[in-house]
PDB file of C-alpha atoms in Angstrom:
ATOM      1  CA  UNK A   1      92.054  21.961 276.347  1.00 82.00           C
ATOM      2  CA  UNK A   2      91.427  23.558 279.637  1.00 95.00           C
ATOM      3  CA  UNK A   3      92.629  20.744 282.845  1.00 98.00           C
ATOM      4  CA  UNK A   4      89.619  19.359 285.048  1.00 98.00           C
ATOM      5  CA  UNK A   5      91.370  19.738 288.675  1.00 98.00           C
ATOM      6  CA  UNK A   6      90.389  18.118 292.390  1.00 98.00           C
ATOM      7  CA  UNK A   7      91.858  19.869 294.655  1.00 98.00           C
ATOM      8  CA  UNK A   8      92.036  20.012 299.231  1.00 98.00           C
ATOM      9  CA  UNK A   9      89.692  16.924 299.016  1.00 98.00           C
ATOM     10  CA  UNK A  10      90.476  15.129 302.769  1.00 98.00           C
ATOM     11  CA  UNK A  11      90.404  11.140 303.495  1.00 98.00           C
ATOM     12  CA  UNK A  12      91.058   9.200 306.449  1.00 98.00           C
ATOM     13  CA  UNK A  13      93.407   6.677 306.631  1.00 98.00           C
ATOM     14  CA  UNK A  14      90.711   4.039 305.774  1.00 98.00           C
ATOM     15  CA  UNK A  15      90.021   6.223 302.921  1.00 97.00           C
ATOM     16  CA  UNK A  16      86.740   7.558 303.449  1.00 98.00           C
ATOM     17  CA  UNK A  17      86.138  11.251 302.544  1.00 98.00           C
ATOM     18  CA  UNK A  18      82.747  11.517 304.478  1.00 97.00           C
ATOM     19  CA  UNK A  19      80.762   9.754 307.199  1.00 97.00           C
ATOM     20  CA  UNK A  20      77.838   7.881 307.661  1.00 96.00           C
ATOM     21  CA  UNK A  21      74.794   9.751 308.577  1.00 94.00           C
ATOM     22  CA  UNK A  22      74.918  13.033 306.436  1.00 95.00           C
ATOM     23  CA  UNK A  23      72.024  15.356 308.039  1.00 92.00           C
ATOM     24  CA  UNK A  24      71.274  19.306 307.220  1.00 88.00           C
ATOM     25  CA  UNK A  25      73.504  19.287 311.165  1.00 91.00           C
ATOM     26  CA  UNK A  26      75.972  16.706 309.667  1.00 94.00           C
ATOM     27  CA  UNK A  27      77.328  17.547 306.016  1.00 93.00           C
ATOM     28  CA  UNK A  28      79.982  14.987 307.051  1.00 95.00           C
ATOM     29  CA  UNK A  29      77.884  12.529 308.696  1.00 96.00           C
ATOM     30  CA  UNK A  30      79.827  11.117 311.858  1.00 97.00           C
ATOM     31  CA  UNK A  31      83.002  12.252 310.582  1.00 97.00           C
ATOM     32  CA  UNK A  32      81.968  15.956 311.811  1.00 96.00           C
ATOM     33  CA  UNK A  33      84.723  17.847 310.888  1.00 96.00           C
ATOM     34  CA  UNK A  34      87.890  15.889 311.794  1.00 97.00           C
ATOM     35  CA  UNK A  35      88.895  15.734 308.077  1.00 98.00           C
ATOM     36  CA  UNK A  36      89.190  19.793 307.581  1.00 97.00           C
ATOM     37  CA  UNK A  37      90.413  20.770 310.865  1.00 96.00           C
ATOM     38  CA  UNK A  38      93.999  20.805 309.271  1.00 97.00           C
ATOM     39  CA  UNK A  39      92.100  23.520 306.250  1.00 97.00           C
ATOM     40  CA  UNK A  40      90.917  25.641 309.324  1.00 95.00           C
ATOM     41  CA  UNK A  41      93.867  27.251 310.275  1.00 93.00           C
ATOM     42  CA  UNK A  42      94.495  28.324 306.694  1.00 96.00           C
ATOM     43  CA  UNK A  43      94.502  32.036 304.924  1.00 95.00           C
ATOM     44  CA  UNK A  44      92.833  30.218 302.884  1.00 95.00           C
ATOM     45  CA  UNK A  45      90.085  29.138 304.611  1.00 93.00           C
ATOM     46  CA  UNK A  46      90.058  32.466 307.014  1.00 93.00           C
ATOM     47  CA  UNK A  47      89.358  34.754 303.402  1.00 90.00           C
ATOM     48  CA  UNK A  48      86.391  32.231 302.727  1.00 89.00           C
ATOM     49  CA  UNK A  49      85.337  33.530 306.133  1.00 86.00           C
ATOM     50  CA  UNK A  50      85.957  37.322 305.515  1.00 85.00           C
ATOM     51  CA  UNK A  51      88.372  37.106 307.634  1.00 88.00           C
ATOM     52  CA  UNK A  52      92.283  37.961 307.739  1.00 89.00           C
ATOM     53  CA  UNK A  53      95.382  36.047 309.309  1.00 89.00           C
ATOM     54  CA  UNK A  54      95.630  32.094 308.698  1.00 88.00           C
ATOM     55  CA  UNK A  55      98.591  30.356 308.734  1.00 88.00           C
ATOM     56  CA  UNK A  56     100.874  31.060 305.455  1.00 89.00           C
ATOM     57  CA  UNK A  57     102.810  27.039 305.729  1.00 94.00           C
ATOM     58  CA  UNK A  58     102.766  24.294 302.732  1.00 95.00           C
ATOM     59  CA  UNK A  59      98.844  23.319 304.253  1.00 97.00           C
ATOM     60  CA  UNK A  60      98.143  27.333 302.545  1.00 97.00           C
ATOM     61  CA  UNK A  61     100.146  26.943 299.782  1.00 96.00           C
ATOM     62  CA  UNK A  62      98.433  24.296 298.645  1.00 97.00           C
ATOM     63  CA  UNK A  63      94.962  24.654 300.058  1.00 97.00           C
ATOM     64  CA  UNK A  64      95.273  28.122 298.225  1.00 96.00           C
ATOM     65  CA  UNK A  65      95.982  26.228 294.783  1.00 97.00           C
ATOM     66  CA  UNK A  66      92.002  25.620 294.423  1.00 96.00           C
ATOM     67  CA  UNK A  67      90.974  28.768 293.215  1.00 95.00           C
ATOM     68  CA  UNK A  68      93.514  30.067 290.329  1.00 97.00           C
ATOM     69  CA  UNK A  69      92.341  29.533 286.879  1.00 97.00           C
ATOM     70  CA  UNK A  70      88.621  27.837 287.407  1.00 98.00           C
ATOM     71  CA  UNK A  71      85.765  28.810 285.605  1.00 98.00           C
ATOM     72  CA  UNK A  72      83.653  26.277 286.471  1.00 98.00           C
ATOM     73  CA  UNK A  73      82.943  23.296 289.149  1.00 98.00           C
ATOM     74  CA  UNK A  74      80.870  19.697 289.002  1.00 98.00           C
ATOM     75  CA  UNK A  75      79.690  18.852 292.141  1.00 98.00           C
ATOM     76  CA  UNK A  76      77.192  16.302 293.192  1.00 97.00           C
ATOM     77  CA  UNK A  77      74.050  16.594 294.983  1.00 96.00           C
ATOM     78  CA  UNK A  78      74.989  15.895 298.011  1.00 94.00           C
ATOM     79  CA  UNK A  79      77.907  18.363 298.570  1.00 96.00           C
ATOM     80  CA  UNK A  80      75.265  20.701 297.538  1.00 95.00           C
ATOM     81  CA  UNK A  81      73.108  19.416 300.388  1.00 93.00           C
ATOM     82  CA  UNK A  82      71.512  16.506 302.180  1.00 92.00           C
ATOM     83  CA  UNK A  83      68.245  16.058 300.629  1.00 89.00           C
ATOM     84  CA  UNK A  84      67.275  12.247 298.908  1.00 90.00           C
ATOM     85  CA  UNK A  85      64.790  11.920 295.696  1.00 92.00           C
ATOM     86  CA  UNK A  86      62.438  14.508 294.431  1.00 93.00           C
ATOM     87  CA  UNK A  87      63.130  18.076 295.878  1.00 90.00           C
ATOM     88  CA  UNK A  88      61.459  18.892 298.928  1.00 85.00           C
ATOM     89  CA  UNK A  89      62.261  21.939 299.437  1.00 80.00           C
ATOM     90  CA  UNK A  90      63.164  24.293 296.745  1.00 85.00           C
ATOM     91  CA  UNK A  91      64.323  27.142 299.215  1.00 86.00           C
ATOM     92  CA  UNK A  92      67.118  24.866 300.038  1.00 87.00           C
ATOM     93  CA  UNK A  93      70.397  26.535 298.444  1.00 91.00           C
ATOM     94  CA  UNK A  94      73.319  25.001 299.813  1.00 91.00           C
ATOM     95  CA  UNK A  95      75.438  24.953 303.004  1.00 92.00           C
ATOM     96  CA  UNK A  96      77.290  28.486 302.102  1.00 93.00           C
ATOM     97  CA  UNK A  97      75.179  30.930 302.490  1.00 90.00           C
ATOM     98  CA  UNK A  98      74.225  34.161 300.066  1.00 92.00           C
ATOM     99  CA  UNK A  99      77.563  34.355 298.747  1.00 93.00           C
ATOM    100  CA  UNK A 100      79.194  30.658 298.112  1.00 95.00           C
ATOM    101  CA  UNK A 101      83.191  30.239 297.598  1.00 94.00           C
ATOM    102  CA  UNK A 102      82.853  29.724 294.332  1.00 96.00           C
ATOM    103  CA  UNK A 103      82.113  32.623 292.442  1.00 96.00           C
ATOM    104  CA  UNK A 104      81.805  30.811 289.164  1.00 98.00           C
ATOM    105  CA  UNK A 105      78.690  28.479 287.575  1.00 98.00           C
ATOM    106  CA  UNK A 106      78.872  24.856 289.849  1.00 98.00           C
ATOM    107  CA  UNK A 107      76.820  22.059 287.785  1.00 98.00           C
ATOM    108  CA  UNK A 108      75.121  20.300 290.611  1.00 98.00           C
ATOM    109  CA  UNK A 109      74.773  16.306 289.319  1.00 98.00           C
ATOM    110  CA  UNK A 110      71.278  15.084 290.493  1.00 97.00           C
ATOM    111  CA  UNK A 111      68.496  12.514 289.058  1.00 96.00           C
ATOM    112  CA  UNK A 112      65.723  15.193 289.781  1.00 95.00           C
ATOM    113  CA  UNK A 113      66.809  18.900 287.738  1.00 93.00           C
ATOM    114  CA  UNK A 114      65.121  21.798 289.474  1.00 93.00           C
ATOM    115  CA  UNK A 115      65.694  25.799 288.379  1.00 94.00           C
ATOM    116  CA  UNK A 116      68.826  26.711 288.285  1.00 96.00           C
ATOM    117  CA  UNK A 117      69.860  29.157 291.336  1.00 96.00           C
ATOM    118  CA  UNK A 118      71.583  32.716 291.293  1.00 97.00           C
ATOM    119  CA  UNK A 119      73.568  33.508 294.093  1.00 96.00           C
ATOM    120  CA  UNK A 120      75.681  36.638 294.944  1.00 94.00           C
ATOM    121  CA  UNK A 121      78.746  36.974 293.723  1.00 94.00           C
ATOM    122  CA  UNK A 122      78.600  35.410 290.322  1.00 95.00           C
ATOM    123  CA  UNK A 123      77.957  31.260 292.059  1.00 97.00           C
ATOM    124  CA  UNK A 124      74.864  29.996 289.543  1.00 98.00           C
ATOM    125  CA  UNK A 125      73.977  26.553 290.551  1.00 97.00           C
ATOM    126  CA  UNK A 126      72.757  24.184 287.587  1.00 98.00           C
ATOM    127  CA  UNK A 127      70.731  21.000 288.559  1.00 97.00           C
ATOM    128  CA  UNK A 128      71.594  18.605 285.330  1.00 98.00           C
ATOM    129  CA  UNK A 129      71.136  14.999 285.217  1.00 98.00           C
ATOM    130  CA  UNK A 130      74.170  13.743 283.113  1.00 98.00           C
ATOM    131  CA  UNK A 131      77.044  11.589 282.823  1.00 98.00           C
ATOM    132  CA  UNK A 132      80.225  12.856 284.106  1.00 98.00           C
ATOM    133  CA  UNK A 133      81.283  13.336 279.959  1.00 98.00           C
ATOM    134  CA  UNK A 134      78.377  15.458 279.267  1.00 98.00           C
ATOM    135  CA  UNK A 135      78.564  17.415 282.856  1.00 98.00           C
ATOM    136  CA  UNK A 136      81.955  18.087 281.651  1.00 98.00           C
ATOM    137  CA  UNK A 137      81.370  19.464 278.226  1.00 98.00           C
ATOM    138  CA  UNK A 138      78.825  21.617 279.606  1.00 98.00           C
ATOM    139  CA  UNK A 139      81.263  22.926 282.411  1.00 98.00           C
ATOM    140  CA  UNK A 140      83.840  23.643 279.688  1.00 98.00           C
ATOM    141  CA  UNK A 141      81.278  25.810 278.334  1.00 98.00           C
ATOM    142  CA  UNK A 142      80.619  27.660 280.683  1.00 98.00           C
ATOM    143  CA  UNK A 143      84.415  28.081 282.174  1.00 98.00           C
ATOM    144  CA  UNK A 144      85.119  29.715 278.959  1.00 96.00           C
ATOM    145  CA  UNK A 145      88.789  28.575 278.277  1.00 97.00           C
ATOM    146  CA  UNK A 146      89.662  28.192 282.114  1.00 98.00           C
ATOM    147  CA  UNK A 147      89.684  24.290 283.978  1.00 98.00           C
ATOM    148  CA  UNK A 148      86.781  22.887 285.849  1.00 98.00           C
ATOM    149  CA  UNK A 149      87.177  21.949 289.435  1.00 98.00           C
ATOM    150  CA  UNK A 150      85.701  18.711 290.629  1.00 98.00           C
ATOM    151  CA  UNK A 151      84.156  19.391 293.724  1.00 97.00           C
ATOM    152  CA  UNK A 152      83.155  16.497 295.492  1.00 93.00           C
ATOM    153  CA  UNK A 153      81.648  14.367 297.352  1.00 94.00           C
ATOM    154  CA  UNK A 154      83.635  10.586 296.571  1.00 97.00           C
ATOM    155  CA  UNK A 155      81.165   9.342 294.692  1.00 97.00           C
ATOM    156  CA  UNK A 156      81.324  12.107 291.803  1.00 98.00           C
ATOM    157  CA  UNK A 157      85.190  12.146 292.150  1.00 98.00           C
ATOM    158  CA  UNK A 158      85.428   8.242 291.763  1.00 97.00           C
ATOM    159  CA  UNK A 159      82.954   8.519 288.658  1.00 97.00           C
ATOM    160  CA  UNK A 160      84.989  11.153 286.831  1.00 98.00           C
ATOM    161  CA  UNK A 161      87.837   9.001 287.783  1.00 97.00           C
ATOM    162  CA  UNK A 162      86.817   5.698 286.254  1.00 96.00           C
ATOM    163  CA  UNK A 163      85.828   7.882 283.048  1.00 96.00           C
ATOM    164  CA  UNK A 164      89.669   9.174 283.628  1.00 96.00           C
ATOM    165  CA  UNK A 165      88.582  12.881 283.403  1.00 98.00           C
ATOM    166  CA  UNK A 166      90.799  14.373 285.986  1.00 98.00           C
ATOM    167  CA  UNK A 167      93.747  15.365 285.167  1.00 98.00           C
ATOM    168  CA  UNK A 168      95.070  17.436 288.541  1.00 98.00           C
ATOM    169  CA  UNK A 169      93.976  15.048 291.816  1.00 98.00           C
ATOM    170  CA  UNK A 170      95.163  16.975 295.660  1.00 98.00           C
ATOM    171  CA  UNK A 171      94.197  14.742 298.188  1.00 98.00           C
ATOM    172  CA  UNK A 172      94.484  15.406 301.769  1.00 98.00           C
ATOM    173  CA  UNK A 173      95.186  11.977 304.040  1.00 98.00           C
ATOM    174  CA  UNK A 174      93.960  12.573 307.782  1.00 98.00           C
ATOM    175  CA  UNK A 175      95.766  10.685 310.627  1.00 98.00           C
ATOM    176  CA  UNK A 176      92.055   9.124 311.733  1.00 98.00           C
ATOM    177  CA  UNK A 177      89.985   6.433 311.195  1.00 98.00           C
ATOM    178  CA  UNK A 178      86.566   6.839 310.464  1.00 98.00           C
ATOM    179  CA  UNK A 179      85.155   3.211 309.696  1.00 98.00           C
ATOM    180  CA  UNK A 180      82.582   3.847 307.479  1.00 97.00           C
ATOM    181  CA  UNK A 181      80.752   6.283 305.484  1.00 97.00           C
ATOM    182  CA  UNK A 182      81.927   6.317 301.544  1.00 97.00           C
ATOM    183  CA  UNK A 183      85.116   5.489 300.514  1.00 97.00           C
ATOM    184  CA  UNK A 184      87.374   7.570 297.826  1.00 97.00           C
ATOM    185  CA  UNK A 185      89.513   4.477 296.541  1.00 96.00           C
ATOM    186  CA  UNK A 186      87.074   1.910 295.480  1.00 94.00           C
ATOM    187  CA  UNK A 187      88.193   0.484 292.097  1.00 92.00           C
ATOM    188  CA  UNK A 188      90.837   2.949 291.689  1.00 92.00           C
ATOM    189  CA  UNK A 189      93.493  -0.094 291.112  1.00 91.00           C
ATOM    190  CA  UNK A 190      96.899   1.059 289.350  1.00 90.00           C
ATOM    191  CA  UNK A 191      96.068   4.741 289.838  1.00 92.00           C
ATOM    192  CA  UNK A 192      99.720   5.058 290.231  1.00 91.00           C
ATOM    193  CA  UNK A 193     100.433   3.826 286.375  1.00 94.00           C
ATOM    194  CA  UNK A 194      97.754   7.456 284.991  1.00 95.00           C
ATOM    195  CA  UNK A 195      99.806   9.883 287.208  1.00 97.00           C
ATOM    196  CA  UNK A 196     102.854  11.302 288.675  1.00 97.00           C
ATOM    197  CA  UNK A 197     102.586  11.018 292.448  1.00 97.00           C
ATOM    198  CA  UNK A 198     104.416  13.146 294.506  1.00 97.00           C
ATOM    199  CA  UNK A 199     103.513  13.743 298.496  1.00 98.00           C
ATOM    200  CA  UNK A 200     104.473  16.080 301.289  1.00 98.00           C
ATOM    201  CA  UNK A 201     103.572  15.909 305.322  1.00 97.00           C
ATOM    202  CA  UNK A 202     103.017  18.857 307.089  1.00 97.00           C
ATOM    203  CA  UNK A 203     103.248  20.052 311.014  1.00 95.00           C
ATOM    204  CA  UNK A 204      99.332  19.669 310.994  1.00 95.00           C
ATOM    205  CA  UNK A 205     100.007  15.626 310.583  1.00 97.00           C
ATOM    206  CA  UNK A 206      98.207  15.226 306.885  1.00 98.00           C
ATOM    207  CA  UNK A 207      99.749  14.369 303.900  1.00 98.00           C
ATOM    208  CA  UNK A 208      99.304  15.964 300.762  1.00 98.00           C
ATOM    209  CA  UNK A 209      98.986  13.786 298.168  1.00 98.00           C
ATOM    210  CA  UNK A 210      98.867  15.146 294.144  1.00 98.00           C
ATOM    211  CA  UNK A 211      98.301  12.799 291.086  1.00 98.00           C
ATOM    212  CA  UNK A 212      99.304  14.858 288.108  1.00 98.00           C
ATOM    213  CA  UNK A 213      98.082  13.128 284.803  1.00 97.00           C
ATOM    214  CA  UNK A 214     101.581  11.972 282.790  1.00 94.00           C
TER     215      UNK A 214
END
């Protein structure tokens, strides 16, 4: 049975993973981008660019871990973008651009299916409304043998979570405090008795955090 990974997903030390206020200028609400500065610097995050250079520490080696062996991600709606209720605006295709990091299909998770999109370099996005077990059987499909990322935001980690889907969790903590917005952690109580928890700090100041299913 393929794995169904989260992987480089950043908190704060009050455990939110985004802020309050998303907007089409705000993906992260008021957090901005304080909880992926420490990604920035990456190889990792320079290829995603089209760039070259990065740094080549333990923040690469494991931000770099996200990619190898996916053939499919779940996000939900609001990674994909910051639109409420019925779809407004159909042109909308996502913060990334023509040619999305992902490269494989992402099942967007949304009350309100639309068409799915085709985007350059094999990224389809599928708008399916479904519970986090039939997302997943549907993303196993489609990955063809490999494991299915979980992509994000909180909400749709903490969901597959409490169904206890994941079975790879990496999760970045961020030396800030961000007060509000939504939180990772919420009814997550004796995590530690699923998983093998190992962590790591780095020069950047996070801590890497990974829960591997035992």
């Amino acid at each position: 049975m393929s794995l169904v990974r989260v992987h480089n997903f950043s908190v704060s030390l009050d455990g939110f993973a985004t802020g309050e206020g998303q907007s089409m200028e705000a993906p992260f609400g008021h957090a901005g981008t304080r909880l992926h500065e420490w990604f920035f610097g990456t190889r990792t995050f320079q290829a995603m660019q089209g760039k070259s250079g990065g740094s080549a520490g333990v923040d690469e080696a494991l931000a770099a871990a996200w990619r190898p062996g996916i053939g499919a991600e779940i996000m939900g709606r609001n990674k994909f973008g910051p639109q409420r209720g019925p779809w407004q605006d159909h042109e909308w295709q996502g913060w990334w651009g023509d040619n999305p990091p992902f490269h494989t299909p992402v099942f967007v998770l949304t009350h309100h299916p639309r068409p799915s999109v085709e985007m350059a370099g094999g990224t389809t996005f599928h708008f399916v409304d479904a519970t986090p077990q039939e997302a997943l059987r549907q993303a196993r499909e489609a990955a063809g043998g490999l494991d299915v990322r979980i992509g994000g935001g909180p909400s749709t980690v903490r969901d597959f979570m409490a169904a206890d889907l994941v079975d790879h969790l990496h999760v970045v903590v961020v030396p800030i405090v961000l007060g509000r917005g939504v939180r990772l952690w919420d009814g997550q109580e004796a995590l530690e008795e699923r998983f093998d928890v190992e962590s790591v700090t780095t020069p950047s100041g996070v801590t890497h955090l990974t829960f591997t299913r035992r």
